[in-house]
């Protein structure tokens, strides 16, 4: 059985109003924003590594596209918007050619809450994910 690893996540804050052109790198934002981005990353990793139907379909997709443990990772750029109540309201994905899998990924990552973002946090959060299958036969050794 193949699992999924989300690694190399880099969180950056961007403006709520994208047309304003304002942008701040991850190193130039308040610690509370960085902590929330890490929390969001961990939530996404749990969802991707989970045993839900959506997670299994994404794992199957990675296997079909060359899922050997040493295969190159699928590198994605995500933009995520989180409401004040902690629900992910929107996700945009770049780097995944399969439109159906993009829909599947968005649905998976938008399920459940991630906690309330810090006040005045700029959005969307920009994340880079590297997804690859994981050789479970080597786990626990």
CSV table of C-alpha atoms in Angstrom, one decimal:
chain,number,residue,atom,x,y,z
A,1,UNK,CA,0.0,0.0,0.0
A,2,UNK,CA,1.3,3.4,-0.9
A,3,UNK,CA,1.1,6.4,1.4
A,4,UNK,CA,1.7,10.0,0.7
A,5,UNK,CA,4.3,12.4,2.0
A,6,UNK,CA,3.8,16.2,1.8
A,7,UNK,CA,7.2,17.8,2.1
A,8,UNK,CA,9.0,20.9,1.2
A,9,UNK,CA,6.1,23.1,2.2
A,10,UNK,CA,7.0,26.8,2.1
A,11,UNK,CA,4.3,29.2,3.4
A,12,UNK,CA,4.1,32.7,2.2
A,13,UNK,CA,1.5,35.4,2.8
A,14,UNK,CA,0.0,37.3,0.0
A,15,UNK,CA,-2.7,40.0,-0.1
A,16,UNK,CA,-6.4,39.4,0.4
A,17,UNK,CA,-6.9,41.7,-2.6
A,18,UNK,CA,-4.6,40.1,-5.2
A,19,UNK,CA,-4.8,43.0,-7.5
A,20,UNK,CA,-3.0,45.3,-5.0
A,21,UNK,CA,0.3,43.6,-5.7
A,22,UNK,CA,1.3,43.5,-2.0
A,23,UNK,CA,3.4,40.5,-1.1
A,24,UNK,CA,5.5,39.4,1.9
A,25,UNK,CA,7.9,36.5,1.9
A,26,UNK,CA,7.6,33.9,4.7
A,27,UNK,CA,10.6,35.4,6.5
A,28,UNK,CA,9.1,38.9,6.5
A,29,UNK,CA,5.8,38.1,8.3
A,30,UNK,CA,4.9,38.0,12.0
A,31,UNK,CA,5.7,34.8,13.9
A,32,UNK,CA,2.0,34.2,14.4
A,33,UNK,CA,1.5,34.0,10.7
A,34,UNK,CA,4.4,31.6,10.3
A,35,UNK,CA,3.0,29.4,13.1
A,36,UNK,CA,-0.4,29.4,11.4
A,37,UNK,CA,1.2,28.4,8.1
A,38,UNK,CA,2.9,25.5,9.8
A,39,UNK,CA,-0.4,24.5,11.4
A,40,UNK,CA,-2.0,24.6,7.9
A,41,UNK,CA,0.9,22.6,6.4
A,42,UNK,CA,0.5,19.9,9.1
A,43,UNK,CA,-3.2,19.7,8.6
A,44,UNK,CA,-2.7,19.3,4.8
A,45,UNK,CA,-0.1,16.6,5.4
A,46,UNK,CA,-2.4,14.7,7.8
A,47,UNK,CA,-5.2,14.8,5.2
A,48,UNK,CA,-2.9,13.7,2.3
A,49,UNK,CA,-1.5,10.8,4.4
A,50,UNK,CA,-4.9,9.7,5.7
A,51,UNK,CA,-7.1,6.8,4.8
A,52,UNK,CA,-10.1,8.7,3.4
A,53,UNK,CA,-11.4,7.9,-0.1
A,54,UNK,CA,-10.0,11.2,-1.4
A,55,UNK,CA,-6.6,10.6,0.0
A,56,UNK,CA,-6.6,7.1,-1.5
A,57,UNK,CA,-7.5,8.4,-4.9
A,58,UNK,CA,-4.7,10.9,-4.8
A,59,UNK,CA,-2.3,8.2,-3.6
A,60,UNK,CA,-3.5,6.0,-6.5
A,61,UNK,CA,-3.0,8.9,-8.9
A,62,UNK,CA,0.6,9.3,-7.7
A,63,UNK,CA,1.2,5.5,-8.2
A,64,UNK,CA,-0.2,5.7,-11.8
A,65,UNK,CA,2.1,8.6,-12.7
A,66,UNK,CA,5.2,6.7,-11.7
A,67,UNK,CA,4.9,6.1,-8.0
A,68,UNK,CA,8.1,4.2,-7.2
A,69,UNK,CA,9.6,5.3,-3.9
A,70,UNK,CA,12.5,6.9,-5.8
A,71,UNK,CA,10.4,8.6,-8.4
A,72,UNK,CA,10.5,12.4,-8.7
A,73,UNK,CA,8.1,14.2,-6.5
A,74,UNK,CA,5.0,15.9,-7.9
A,75,UNK,CA,5.7,19.6,-7.2
A,76,UNK,CA,2.6,21.7,-6.6
A,77,UNK,CA,2.0,25.4,-5.8
A,78,UNK,CA,-1.1,26.0,-3.7
A,79,UNK,CA,-2.9,29.2,-2.7
A,80,UNK,CA,-5.2,28.7,0.2
A,81,UNK,CA,-7.8,31.1,1.7
A,82,UNK,CA,-8.9,30.5,5.3
A,83,UNK,CA,-12.0,32.0,6.9
A,84,UNK,CA,-12.1,33.6,10.3
A,85,UNK,CA,-13.9,30.5,11.6
A,86,UNK,CA,-11.0,28.2,10.5
A,87,UNK,CA,-12.6,26.7,7.4
A,88,UNK,CA,-10.6,26.6,4.2
A,89,UNK,CA,-12.8,28.5,1.7
A,90,UNK,CA,-10.8,28.2,-1.4
A,91,UNK,CA,-7.7,26.4,-2.8
A,92,UNK,CA,-6.0,27.0,-6.2
A,93,UNK,CA,-3.5,24.4,-7.4
A,94,UNK,CA,-0.8,24.8,-10.0
A,95,UNK,CA,1.4,21.9,-11.2
A,96,UNK,CA,-1.1,19.2,-11.5
A,97,UNK,CA,-2.2,18.5,-15.1
A,98,UNK,CA,-5.1,16.2,-14.3
A,99,UNK,CA,-8.2,18.5,-13.8
A,100,UNK,CA,-10.1,15.7,-12.0
A,101,UNK,CA,-7.2,15.2,-9.5
A,102,UNK,CA,-7.0,19.0,-8.9
A,103,UNK,CA,-10.7,18.9,-7.9
A,104,UNK,CA,-10.1,15.9,-5.7
A,105,UNK,CA,-7.1,17.6,-4.0
A,106,UNK,CA,-9.0,20.8,-3.4
A,107,UNK,CA,-12.0,18.8,-1.9
A,108,UNK,CA,-9.6,16.9,0.3
A,109,UNK,CA,-7.7,19.9,1.6
A,110,UNK,CA,-10.9,22.0,2.2
A,111,UNK,CA,-12.5,19.3,4.3
A,112,UNK,CA,-12.6,20.1,8.0
A,113,UNK,CA,-11.3,23.1,9.9
A,114,UNK,CA,-7.7,24.2,10.3
A,115,UNK,CA,-8.2,26.8,13.1
A,116,UNK,CA,-8.7,30.5,12.9
A,117,UNK,CA,-6.0,32.5,11.2
A,118,UNK,CA,-4.3,35.4,13.1
A,119,UNK,CA,-6.1,38.7,12.8
A,120,UNK,CA,-5.1,40.8,9.7
A,121,UNK,CA,-3.2,37.9,8.2
A,122,UNK,CA,-2.7,38.5,4.5
A,123,UNK,CA,-4.3,35.9,2.2
A,124,UNK,CA,-4.0,33.7,0.2
A,125,UNK,CA,-1.3,31.6,1.9
A,126,UNK,CA,1.1,30.3,-0.7
A,127,UNK,CA,2.4,26.8,-0.2
A,128,UNK,CA,4.7,24.6,-2.2
A,129,UNK,CA,4.1,20.9,-1.8
A,130,UNK,CA,6.2,18.0,-3.0
A,131,UNK,CA,4.1,14.9,-3.1
A,132,UNK,CA,5.5,11.4,-3.6
A,133,UNK,CA,4.5,7.9,-2.7
A,134,UNK,CA,6.0,6.3,0.3
A,135,UNK,CA,7.3,2.8,0.5
A,136,UNK,CA,5.4,1.4,3.5
A,137,UNK,CA,7.3,-1.8,3.4
A,138,UNK,CA,10.3,0.1,4.8
A,139,UNK,CA,8.3,1.7,7.6
A,140,UNK,CA,9.1,0.6,11.2
A,141,UNK,CA,12.5,-0.9,10.2
